[in-house]
XYZ file of C-alpha atoms in Angstrom:
240
model
C -2.466 9.563 -2.292
C -8.427 9.230 -4.531
C -15.686 10.764 -9.878
C -17.839 9.221 -11.937
C -18.711 8.018 -8.316
C -19.787 10.351 -6.255
C -17.058 9.906 -3.232
C -18.078 11.313 -0.556
C -21.700 9.860 -0.968
C -19.921 6.603 -1.814
C -17.975 6.997 2.178
C -21.164 8.444 4.017
C -23.456 5.529 2.401
C -20.527 2.924 3.731
C -19.845 4.410 6.921
C -23.686 3.970 8.465
C -24.003 0.222 6.580
C -20.427 -0.676 8.625
C -21.565 0.939 11.831
C -23.814 -0.793 13.378
C -21.556 -4.034 12.517
C -18.273 -2.548 13.637
C -19.661 -1.145 16.721
C -21.211 -3.562 18.309
C -18.352 -5.693 18.362
C -16.327 -3.622 19.797
C -15.880 -5.826 22.738
C -14.918 -9.104 20.549
C -12.401 -6.923 18.580
C -8.068 -7.207 18.363
C -6.351 -4.532 18.726
C -2.653 -4.783 17.389
C -0.053 -2.214 15.122
C 3.290 -2.123 14.167
C 6.595 0.204 14.417
C 8.956 0.375 11.420
C 12.596 1.413 9.538
C 13.683 1.083 6.630
C 16.140 3.082 4.914
C 13.850 4.188 2.345
C 9.940 4.115 1.843
C 8.689 3.218 -2.010
C 5.608 3.038 -3.264
C 5.399 0.664 -6.496
C 9.164 1.578 -7.064
C 8.694 5.309 -6.523
C 10.286 6.420 -3.576
C 8.106 8.501 -0.908
C 10.946 10.247 1.393
C 13.274 10.938 -1.763
C 15.168 7.805 -1.077
C 15.844 9.207 2.983
C 15.185 6.637 5.431
C 11.046 6.567 7.071
C 9.609 6.330 10.358
C 6.592 4.241 9.813
C 3.838 2.930 11.825
C 0.129 1.674 12.580
C -2.639 0.168 14.633
C -6.261 -2.097 13.547
C -8.225 -3.409 14.538
C -10.170 -6.774 13.215
C -13.993 -7.998 14.158
C -15.264 -11.334 14.586
C -17.799 -10.596 11.659
C -14.657 -10.476 9.115
C -14.536 -6.114 8.671
C -11.325 -4.388 10.242
C -10.159 -0.941 10.018
C -6.863 0.718 10.735
C -4.529 3.827 10.125
C -1.613 4.022 9.609
C 1.652 6.861 8.464
C 5.215 7.727 7.402
C 7.230 10.228 6.941
C 7.377 11.256 3.418
C 8.868 14.160 1.450
C 8.480 15.345 -1.989
C 9.784 18.460 -1.582
C 10.894 19.984 -5.029
C 12.308 23.865 -6.019
C 9.605 25.902 -5.039
C 7.287 23.530 -3.778
C 7.251 22.915 0.320
C 5.738 19.234 0.045
C 3.651 17.633 3.298
C 6.115 15.993 5.235
C 3.326 13.268 6.559
C 1.662 10.828 4.557
C -1.464 9.163 7.245
C -4.068 6.348 5.051
C -6.553 4.737 6.920
C -8.504 1.637 6.201
C -12.190 -0.121 6.008
C -11.752 -3.906 4.988
C -14.096 -7.151 4.622
C -12.437 -10.400 4.193
C -12.808 -14.371 4.648
C -12.181 -17.946 3.747
C -13.465 -19.264 0.837
C -12.133 -22.919 2.373
C -9.566 -23.222 4.388
C -6.941 -22.307 1.713
C -8.014 -20.101 -0.127
C -9.489 -15.927 1.270
C -10.841 -12.801 0.149
C -9.972 -8.888 1.460
C -12.239 -6.138 -0.397
C -10.844 -2.690 1.062
C -11.565 1.449 1.497
C -8.070 3.263 1.196
C -8.207 6.866 1.745
C -4.861 8.691 1.951
C -3.897 11.602 2.763
C -1.285 14.155 3.213
C -0.651 16.766 6.001
C -1.066 20.362 5.004
C -2.550 19.238 1.475
C -5.528 18.382 1.161
C -6.259 18.912 -2.268
C -4.219 15.653 -3.010
C -5.242 13.398 -0.663
C -6.930 10.044 -2.711
C -9.803 6.991 -2.254
C -8.316 3.844 -2.722
C -10.743 -0.032 -2.965
C -8.500 -3.075 -3.504
C -9.473 -6.518 -4.077
C -7.293 -9.323 -2.911
C -7.030 -13.080 -2.740
C -5.107 -15.465 -0.888
C -3.744 -18.844 -1.687
C -1.079 -21.251 -0.476
C 1.700 -18.663 0.134
C 0.199 -16.653 -3.534
C -1.295 -13.156 -2.802
C -3.407 -11.446 -6.086
C -4.457 -7.923 -5.353
C -5.874 -5.275 -7.775
C -5.832 -1.497 -6.655
C -7.899 0.753 -8.702
C -8.832 5.092 -8.167
C -10.208 6.650 -10.401
C -9.027 9.669 -8.920
C -4.827 9.363 -8.273
C -3.239 12.520 -5.963
C -6.290 14.254 -6.673
C -5.753 14.606 -10.303
C -9.197 13.445 -11.334
C -7.237 10.210 -13.249
C -7.292 6.852 -12.861
C -5.049 4.429 -11.602
C -5.280 0.804 -11.610
C -2.452 -1.393 -9.662
C -2.360 -4.980 -10.340
C 0.273 -7.540 -7.905
C 1.123 -10.937 -7.446
C 3.292 -12.219 -4.108
C 4.750 -15.384 -3.343
C 6.290 -16.114 0.040
C 7.879 -19.853 1.024
C 9.306 -20.309 4.337
C 12.589 -22.155 2.551
C 14.122 -22.850 5.964
C 12.398 -22.491 9.636
C 11.395 -18.652 10.682
C 13.595 -17.755 7.260
C 11.193 -17.487 3.922
C 11.826 -16.014 0.751
C 9.513 -13.048 -1.147
C 8.614 -12.130 -4.459
C 6.484 -9.651 -5.720
C 5.129 -7.710 -9.024
C 3.282 -5.600 -10.293
C 1.585 -3.668 -13.133
C 0.976 -0.356 -12.848
C -1.383 1.757 -15.496
C -3.774 4.417 -16.014
C -4.951 8.177 -17.420
C -2.392 9.310 -13.952
C 0.882 7.470 -15.805
C -0.671 8.380 -19.696
C -1.613 11.563 -18.749
C -0.119 13.165 -16.212
C 3.265 11.481 -16.443
C 3.713 10.757 -20.237
C 4.333 7.556 -19.916
C 2.051 4.348 -20.818
C 2.284 2.020 -17.948
C 5.388 0.502 -15.833
C 6.528 -3.078 -13.499
C 7.833 -3.281 -10.181
C 9.472 -5.865 -8.821
C 10.778 -7.354 -5.585
C 12.971 -10.188 -4.272
C 13.535 -10.603 -0.397
C 14.513 -12.495 2.267
C 12.494 -12.352 6.226
C 12.922 -13.446 9.191
C 12.197 -12.677 12.813
C 14.518 -12.097 15.733
C 13.550 -11.676 19.028
C 10.080 -9.779 18.844
C 11.647 -8.113 16.043
C 10.609 -8.600 11.828
C 13.889 -8.210 9.576
C 13.592 -8.163 5.868
C 16.006 -7.250 2.815
C 15.037 -6.954 -0.433
C 16.794 -5.224 -3.964
C 13.454 -3.807 -5.625
C 13.477 -2.551 -9.087
C 10.949 -0.905 -12.102
C 11.385 -1.421 -16.027
C 11.096 1.676 -16.424
C 13.929 3.751 -18.632
C 14.709 7.324 -20.127
C 13.797 10.034 -19.117
C 11.545 8.299 -15.919
C 14.814 7.106 -14.842
C 15.097 8.733 -11.278
C 18.277 7.918 -9.612
C 18.261 10.251 -6.447
C 16.274 13.230 -4.793
C 12.495 12.873 -5.456
C 10.607 10.089 -6.662
C 13.541 8.371 -7.435
C 13.096 4.926 -7.977
C 16.349 3.412 -10.138
C 17.083 -0.067 -8.561
C 18.075 -0.423 -4.865
C 18.203 -2.672 -1.965
C 15.640 -1.773 0.077
C 16.191 -2.984 4.995
C 13.807 -2.579 6.988
C 13.040 -3.717 10.272
C 9.758 -3.713 12.870
C 8.017 -4.968 16.074
C 4.262 -6.083 16.280
C 2.286 -5.812 19.196
């Protein structure tokens, strides 16, 4: 799903600046990956699979320098009458992060969202985040959401608390605002939130959460494409 800044030029400059740093440390890179299955792919409270299950997977390369790069993919379903949308979302990112002290860390990420057969709706998004003792705050920004040339701002606050050994309570709140909503969707802003629990069992990550938004009236979609009504989200994942 990304021009006051020349995006192509920005990516070229970032690529030139990072190539030497990243690949000179390739031997020291740590490679990790994950595959997961969920009963619905929700993005900021909105289904990307019309309420149906999703198979997802990603791979990440982390370097001692603090840089990391990665890729992630999922099936999606945006089909509507007269429109056969993309079937796959595939994303890439480059990030840099570090420690301010033993409790406080930060990260800055350039994300690229892509969709099979639909190059005109791909876009870039920048993220800045901080983590502190189970809390995570992050801000996301794009000036070309879904290839629309409209801006989208997203701020989120998350908290994870291990209430018993190997079991965590996971809380999330997100706030969505921007011209992509006001001009593109016809409403100013909305919030999304979730409450869930997660654990690990025999090498598998398990999570169960209740998700909702404050959308109502004509903006509330209870079924099908871009479903955003309250739901229970269950997922299982395996990291390698």
